[in-house]
Short mmCIF file of C-alpha atoms in Angstrom, two decimals:
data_model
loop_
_atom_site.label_atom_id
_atom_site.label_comp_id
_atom_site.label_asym_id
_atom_site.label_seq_id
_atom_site.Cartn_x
_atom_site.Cartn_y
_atom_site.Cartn_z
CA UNK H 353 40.85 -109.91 55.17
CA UNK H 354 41.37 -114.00 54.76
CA UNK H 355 43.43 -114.74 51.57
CA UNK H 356 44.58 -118.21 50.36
CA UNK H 357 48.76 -118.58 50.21
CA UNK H 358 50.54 -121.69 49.05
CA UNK H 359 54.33 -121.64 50.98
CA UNK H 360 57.36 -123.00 49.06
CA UNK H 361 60.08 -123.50 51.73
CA UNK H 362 63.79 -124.03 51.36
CA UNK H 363 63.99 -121.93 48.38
CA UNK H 364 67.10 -119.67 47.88
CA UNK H 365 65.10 -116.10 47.60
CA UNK H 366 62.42 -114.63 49.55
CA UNK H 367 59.41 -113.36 47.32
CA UNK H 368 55.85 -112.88 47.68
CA UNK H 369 54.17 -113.42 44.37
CA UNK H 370 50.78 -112.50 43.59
CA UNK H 371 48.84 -114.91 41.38
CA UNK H 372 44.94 -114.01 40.68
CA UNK H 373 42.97 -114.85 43.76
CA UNK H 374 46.21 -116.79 45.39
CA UNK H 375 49.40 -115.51 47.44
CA UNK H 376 52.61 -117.77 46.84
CA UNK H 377 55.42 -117.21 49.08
CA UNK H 378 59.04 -118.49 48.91
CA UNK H 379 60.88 -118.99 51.99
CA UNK H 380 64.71 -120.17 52.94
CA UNK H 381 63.25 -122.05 56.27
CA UNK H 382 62.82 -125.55 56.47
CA UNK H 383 59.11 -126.56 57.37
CA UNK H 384 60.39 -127.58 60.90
CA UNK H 385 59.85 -126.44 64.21
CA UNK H 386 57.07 -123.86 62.71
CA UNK H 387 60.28 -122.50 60.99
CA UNK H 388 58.61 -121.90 57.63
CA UNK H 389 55.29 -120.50 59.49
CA UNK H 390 57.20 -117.79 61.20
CA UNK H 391 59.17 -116.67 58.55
CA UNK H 392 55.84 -116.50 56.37
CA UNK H 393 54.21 -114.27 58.52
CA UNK H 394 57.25 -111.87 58.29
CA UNK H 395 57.05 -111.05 54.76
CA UNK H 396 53.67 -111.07 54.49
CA UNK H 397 54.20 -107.95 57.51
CA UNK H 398 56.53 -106.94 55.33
CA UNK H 399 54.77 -106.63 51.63
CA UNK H 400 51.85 -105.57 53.42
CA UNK H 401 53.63 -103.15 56.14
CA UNK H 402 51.92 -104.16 58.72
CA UNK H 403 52.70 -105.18 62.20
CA UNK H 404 53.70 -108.98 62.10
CA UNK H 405 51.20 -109.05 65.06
CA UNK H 406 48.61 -108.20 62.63
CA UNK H 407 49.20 -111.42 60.77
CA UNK H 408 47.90 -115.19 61.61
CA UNK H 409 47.72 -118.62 60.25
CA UNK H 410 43.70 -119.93 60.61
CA UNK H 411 44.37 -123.09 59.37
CA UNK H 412 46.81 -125.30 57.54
CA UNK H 413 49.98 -124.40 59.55
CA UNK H 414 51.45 -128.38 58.48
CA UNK H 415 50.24 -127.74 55.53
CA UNK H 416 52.52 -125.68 52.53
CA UNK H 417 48.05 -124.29 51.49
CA UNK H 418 47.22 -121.84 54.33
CA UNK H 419 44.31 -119.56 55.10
CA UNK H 420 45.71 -116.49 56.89
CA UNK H 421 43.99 -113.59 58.54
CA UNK H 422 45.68 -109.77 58.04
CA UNK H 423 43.79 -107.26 60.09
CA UNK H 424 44.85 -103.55 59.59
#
């Protein structure tokens, strides 16, 4: 499954929010060093417990709008 997430880093909670067609995600990381990436990943593993293995940026990884794959 490919779903569109927009990333909000440096924010003081982690969440995963579910917005019609559209995944937003709230991380503590700063977008540096793929930082923000890695910890996005993580709770998406999480809120859809999965393997993080099972979970991968396609495209916009410099960009807070990401397409990301999650196989089962």
């Amino acid at each position: 499954m490919i779903v569109s997430i927009r990333v909000y880093p440096r924010k003081k909670h982690q969440k995963v929010i579910l917005k019609g067609d559209k995944i937003h995600i709230h991380v503590r990381s700063v977008p540096d060093k793929s930082l923000a990436n890695k910890e996005t990943i993580q709770l998406l593993a999480e809120h859809f417990q999965i393997p993080s293995s099972n979970v991968r940026i396609i495209s916009g990884t410099r960009s807070r709008d990401k397409l990301v794959e999650i196989s089962e």
